[in-house]
Short mmCIF file of C-alpha atoms in Angstrom, two decimals:
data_model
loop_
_atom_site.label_atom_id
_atom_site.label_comp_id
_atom_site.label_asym_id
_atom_site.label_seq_id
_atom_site.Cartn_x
_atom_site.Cartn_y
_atom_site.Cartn_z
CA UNK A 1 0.00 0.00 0.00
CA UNK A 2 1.56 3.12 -0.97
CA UNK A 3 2.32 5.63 2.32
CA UNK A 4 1.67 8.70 2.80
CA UNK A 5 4.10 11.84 4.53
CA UNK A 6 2.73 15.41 5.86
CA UNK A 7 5.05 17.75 6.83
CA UNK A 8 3.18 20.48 9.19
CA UNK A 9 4.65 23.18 7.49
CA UNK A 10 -6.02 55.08 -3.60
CA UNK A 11 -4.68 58.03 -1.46
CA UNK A 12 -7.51 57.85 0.87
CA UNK A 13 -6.32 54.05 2.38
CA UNK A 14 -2.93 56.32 2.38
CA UNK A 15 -4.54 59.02 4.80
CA UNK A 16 -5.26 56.14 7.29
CA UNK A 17 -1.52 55.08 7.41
CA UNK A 18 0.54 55.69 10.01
CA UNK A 19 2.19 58.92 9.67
CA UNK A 20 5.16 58.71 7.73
CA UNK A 21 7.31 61.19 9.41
CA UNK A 22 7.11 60.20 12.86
CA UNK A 23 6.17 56.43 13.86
CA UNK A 24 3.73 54.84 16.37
CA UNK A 25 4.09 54.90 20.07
CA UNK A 26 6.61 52.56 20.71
CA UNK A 27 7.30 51.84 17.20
CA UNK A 28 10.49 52.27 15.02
CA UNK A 29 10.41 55.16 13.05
CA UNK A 30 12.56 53.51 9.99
CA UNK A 31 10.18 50.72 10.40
CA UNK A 32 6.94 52.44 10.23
CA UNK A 33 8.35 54.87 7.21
CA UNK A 34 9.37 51.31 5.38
CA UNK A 35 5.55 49.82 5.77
CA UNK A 36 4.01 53.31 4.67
CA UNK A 37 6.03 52.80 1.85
CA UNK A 38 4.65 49.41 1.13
CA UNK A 39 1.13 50.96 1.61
CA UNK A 40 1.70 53.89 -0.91
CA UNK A 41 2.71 51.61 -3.43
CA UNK A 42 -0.10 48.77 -2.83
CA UNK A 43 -2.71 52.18 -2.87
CA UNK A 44 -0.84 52.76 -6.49
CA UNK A 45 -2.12 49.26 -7.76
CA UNK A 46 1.17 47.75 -6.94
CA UNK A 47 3.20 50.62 -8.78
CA UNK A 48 4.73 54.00 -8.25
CA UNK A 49 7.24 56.67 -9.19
CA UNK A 50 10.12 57.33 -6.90
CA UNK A 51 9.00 61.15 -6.54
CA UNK A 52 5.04 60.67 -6.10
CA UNK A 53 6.16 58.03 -3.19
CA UNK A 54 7.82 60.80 -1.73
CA UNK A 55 4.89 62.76 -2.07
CA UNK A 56 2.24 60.67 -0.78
CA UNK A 57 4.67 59.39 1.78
CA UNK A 58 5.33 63.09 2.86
CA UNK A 59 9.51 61.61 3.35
CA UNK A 60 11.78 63.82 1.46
CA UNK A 61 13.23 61.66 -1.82
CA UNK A 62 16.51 60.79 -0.45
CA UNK A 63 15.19 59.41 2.47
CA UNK A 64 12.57 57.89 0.48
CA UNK A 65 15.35 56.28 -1.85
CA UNK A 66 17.61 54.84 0.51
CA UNK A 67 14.70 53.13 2.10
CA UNK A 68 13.70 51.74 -1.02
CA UNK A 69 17.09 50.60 -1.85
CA UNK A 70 16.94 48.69 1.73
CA UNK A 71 13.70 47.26 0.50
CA UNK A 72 14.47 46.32 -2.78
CA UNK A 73 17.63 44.37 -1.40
CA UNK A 74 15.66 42.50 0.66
CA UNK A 75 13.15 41.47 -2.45
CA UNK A 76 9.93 43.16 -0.96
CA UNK A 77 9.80 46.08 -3.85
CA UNK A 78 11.40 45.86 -7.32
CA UNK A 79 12.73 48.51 -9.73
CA UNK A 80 10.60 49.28 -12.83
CA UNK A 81 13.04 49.08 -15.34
CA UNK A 82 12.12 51.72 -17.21
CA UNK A 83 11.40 55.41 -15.63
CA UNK A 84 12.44 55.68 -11.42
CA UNK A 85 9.32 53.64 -10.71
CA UNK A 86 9.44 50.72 -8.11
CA UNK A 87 6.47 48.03 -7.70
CA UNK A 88 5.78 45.64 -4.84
CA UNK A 89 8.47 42.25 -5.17
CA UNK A 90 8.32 38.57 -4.96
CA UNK A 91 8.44 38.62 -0.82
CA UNK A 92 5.37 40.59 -0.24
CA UNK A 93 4.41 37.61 -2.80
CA UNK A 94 5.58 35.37 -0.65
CA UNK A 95 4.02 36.38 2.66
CA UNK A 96 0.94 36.50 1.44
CA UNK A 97 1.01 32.78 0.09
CA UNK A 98 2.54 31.61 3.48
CA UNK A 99 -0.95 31.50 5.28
CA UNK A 100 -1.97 29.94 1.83
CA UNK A 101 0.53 27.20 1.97
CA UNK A 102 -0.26 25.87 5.89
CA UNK A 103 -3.29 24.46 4.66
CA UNK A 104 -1.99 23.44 1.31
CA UNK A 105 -0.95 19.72 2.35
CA UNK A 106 -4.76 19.22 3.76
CA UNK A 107 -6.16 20.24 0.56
CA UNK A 108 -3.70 18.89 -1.74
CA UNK A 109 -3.94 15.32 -0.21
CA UNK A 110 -6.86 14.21 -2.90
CA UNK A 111 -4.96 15.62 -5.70
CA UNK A 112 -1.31 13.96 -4.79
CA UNK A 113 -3.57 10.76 -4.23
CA UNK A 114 -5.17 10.59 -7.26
CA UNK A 115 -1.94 11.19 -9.29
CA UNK A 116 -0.33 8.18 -7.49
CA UNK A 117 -3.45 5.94 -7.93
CA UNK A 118 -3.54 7.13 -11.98
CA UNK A 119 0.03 6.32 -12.71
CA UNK A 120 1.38 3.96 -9.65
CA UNK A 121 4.27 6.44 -9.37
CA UNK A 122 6.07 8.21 -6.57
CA UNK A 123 4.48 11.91 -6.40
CA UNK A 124 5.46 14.94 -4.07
CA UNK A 125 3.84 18.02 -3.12
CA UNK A 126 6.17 20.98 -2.66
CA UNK A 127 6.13 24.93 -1.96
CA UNK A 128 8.94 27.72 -2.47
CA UNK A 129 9.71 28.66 1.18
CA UNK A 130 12.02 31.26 1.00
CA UNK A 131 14.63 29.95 -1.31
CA UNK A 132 14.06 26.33 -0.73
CA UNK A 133 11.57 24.11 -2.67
CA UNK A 134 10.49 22.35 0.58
CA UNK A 135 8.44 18.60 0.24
CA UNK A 136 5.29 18.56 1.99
CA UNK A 137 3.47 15.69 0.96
CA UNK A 138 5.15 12.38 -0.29
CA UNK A 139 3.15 9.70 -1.81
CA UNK A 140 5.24 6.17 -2.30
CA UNK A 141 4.57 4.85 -5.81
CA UNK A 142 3.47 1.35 -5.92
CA UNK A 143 6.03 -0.42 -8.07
CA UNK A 144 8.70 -2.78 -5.90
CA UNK A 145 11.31 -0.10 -8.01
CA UNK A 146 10.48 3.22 -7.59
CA UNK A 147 11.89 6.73 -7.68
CA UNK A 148 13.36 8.01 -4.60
CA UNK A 149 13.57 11.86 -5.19
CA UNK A 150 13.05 13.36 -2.04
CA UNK A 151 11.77 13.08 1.76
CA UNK A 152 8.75 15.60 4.11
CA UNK A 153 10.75 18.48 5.39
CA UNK A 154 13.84 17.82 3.07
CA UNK A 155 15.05 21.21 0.67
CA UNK A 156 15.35 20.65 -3.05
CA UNK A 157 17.10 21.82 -5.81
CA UNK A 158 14.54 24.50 -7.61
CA UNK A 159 17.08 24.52 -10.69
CA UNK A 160 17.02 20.79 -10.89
CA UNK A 161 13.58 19.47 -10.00
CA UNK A 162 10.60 19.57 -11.35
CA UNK A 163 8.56 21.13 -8.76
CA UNK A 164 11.24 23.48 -8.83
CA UNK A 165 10.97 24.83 -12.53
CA UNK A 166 7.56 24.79 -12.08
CA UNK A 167 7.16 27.09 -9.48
CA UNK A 168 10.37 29.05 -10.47
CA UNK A 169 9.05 29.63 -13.86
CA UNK A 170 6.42 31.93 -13.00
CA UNK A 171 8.45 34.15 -10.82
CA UNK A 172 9.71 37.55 -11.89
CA UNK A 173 12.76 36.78 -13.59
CA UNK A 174 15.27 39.07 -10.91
CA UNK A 175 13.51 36.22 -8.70
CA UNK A 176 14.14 33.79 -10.68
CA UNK A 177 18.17 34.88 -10.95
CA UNK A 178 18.05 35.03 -7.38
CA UNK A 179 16.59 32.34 -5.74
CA UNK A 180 18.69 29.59 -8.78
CA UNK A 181 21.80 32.14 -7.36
CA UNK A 182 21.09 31.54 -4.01
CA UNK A 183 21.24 27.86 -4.25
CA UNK A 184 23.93 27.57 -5.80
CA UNK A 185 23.04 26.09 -9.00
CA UNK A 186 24.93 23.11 -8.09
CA UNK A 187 25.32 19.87 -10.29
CA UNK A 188 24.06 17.01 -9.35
CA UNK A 189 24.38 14.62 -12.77
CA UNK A 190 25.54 15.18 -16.05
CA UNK A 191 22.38 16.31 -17.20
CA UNK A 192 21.77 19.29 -14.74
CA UNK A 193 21.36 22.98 -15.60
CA UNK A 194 24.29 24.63 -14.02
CA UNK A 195 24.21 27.95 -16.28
CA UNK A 196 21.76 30.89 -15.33
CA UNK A 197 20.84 31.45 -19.56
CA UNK A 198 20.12 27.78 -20.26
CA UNK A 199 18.25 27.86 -16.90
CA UNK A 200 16.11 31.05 -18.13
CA UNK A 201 15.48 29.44 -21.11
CA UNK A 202 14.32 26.05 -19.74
CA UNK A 203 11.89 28.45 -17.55
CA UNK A 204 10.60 29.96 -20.79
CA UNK A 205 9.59 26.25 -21.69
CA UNK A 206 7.69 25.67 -19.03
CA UNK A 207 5.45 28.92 -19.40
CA UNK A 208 4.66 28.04 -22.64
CA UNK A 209 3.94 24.23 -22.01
CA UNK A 210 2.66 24.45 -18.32
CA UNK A 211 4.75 21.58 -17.62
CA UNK A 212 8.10 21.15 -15.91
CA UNK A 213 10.42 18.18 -16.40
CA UNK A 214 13.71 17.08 -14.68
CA UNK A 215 15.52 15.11 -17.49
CA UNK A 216 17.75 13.11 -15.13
CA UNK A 217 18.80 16.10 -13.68
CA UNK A 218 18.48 15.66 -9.60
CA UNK A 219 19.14 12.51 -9.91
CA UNK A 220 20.15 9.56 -12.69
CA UNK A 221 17.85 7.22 -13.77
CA UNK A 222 14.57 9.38 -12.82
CA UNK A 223 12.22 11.12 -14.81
CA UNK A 224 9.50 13.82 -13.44
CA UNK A 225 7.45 16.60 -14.40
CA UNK A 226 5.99 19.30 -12.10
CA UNK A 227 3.03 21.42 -12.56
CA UNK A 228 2.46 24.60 -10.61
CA UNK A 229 -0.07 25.00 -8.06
CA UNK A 230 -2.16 28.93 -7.99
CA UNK A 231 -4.26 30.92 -5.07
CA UNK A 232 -7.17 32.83 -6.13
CA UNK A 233 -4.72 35.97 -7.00
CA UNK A 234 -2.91 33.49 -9.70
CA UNK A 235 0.46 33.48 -7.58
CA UNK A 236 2.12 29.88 -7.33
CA UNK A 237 1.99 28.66 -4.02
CA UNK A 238 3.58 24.79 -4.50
CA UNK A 239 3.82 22.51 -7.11
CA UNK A 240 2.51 18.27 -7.55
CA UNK A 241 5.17 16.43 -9.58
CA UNK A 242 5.28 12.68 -10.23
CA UNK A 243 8.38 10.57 -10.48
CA UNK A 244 9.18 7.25 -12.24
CA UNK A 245 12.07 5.63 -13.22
CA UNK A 246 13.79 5.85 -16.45
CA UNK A 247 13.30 2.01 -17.15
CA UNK A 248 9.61 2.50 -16.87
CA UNK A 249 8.92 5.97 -18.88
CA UNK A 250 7.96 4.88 -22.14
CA UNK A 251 6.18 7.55 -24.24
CA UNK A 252 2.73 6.06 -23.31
CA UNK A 253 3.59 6.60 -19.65
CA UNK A 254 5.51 9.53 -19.86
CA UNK A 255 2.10 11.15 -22.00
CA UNK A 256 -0.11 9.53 -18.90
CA UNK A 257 2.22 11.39 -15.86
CA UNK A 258 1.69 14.54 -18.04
CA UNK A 259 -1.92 14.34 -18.32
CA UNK A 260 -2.49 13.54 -14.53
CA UNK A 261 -0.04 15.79 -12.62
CA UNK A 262 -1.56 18.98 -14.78
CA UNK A 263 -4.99 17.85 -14.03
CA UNK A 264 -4.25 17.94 -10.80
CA UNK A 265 -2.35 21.43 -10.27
CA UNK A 266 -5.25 22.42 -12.37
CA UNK A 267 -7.87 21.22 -10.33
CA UNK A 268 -6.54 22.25 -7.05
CA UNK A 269 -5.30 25.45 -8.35
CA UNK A 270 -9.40 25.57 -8.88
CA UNK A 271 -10.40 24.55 -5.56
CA UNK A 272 -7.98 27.54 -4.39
CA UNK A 273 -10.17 29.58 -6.45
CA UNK A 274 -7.68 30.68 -9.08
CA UNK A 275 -9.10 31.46 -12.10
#
């Protein structure tokens, strides 16, 4: 019997801010000036030039700019490449999909199931935490030889898995470059991705096919794909991807994996109410 793992894992909003200039009693002032920041921009739709942040913030720009610098280094707002705009970043991203993700192993039970029952494979349920791709959920496959890719609570490659790319892939690209950095990018077999273009180019793939695969590339003699799992805002909050071993991936049951493990991201990411 195959086994299953868990691992517990508009100006006016602006007017109600705290003031920027000063900060709450007790508070930080740097602190407070930082979050009204956040605010302006979120007010913006997500957006906003360097000097109308200064305005609406009522900070003067060079203060204004070296706390932006502090929060752009730390992934939370982004430069707009062109003009001296910034926009929110991949963390404020990521907090918001970390309530998301507690329940994720509770809902995504069904789904992981149903993969393993469809193609008697070994299939994982993962999230970005941070910069780790983090297993959640491991289902055993039911073959006597069976791909071994990964334990609960164990940190993954994102460069060389397919959860990995699939969750990666959909990422601004300076998050992209900096989570794969962050990592390492370390080789594991011949066939890994060790350079940041091919990488970025294998992420293009994916967008356009939905689908991540790992080619022999975490480990030799395995085969998986990886399909990315969204929240009602469309953000990627984990990733289902099925294993098998090379011996057994014949086109038939390579096509089969495919089918079910996008079905499922699909129908979860539905559940999640993503449109």
């Amino acid at each position: 019997m195959a086994s299953t793992e868990f691992a517990a894992t508009n100006d006016d909003s602006l007017r109600s801010a705290a003031p920027a200039g000063g900060a709450d009693s007790g508070g930080i002032q740097s602190v407070g000036r930082a979050l009204t920041i956040l605010e302006a921009i979120a007010a913006k739709g997500g957006e906003c030039a360097l000097t109308e942040l200064a305005r609406a913030t009522s900070l003067n720009i060079s203060t204004c700019h070296h706390l932006l610098s502090t929060l752009a280094a730390r992934g939370y707002v982004t430069q707009v490449k062109k003009g001296r705009g910034y926009a929110l970043g991949a963390r404020i991203h990521h907090l918001s999909h970390a309530r998301q993700q507690m329940g994720l192993p509770h809902r995504a039970e069904p789904y992981v199931a149903r993969v393993n029952h469809m193609t008697s494979e070994t299939v994982h349920l993962a999230a970005l935490q941070g910069d780790h791709v983090v297993t959640l959920i491991k289902r055993d496959s039911t073959h006597a030889v069976r791909a071994d890719v990964g334990a609960v609570g164990r940190s993954n490659a994102p460069h060389a898995t397919a959860a990995g790319k699939a969750m990666l892939a959909w990422l601004p690209e300076n998050e992209m470059r900096r989570i794969a950095e962050a990592g390492g990018m370390a080789r594991f077999t011949p066939s890994t991705i060790t350079e940041m273009e091919a990488l970025m180019e294998e992420l293009r793939i994916v967008r356009r096919g939905g689908v991540a695969i790992d080619r022999e590339e975490f480990q030799a003699g395995v085969i998986s794909l990886g399909a990315a799992i969204r929240d009602h805002a469309g953000g990627v909050i984990g990733a289902i991807s099925v294993s098998a071993p090379l011996m057994r991936v014949t086109k038939n049951h390579l096509a089969l994996m495919r089918k079910e493990v996008v079905s499922a991201a699909r129908d979860l990411s539905g559940e999640l109410g993503a449109g």
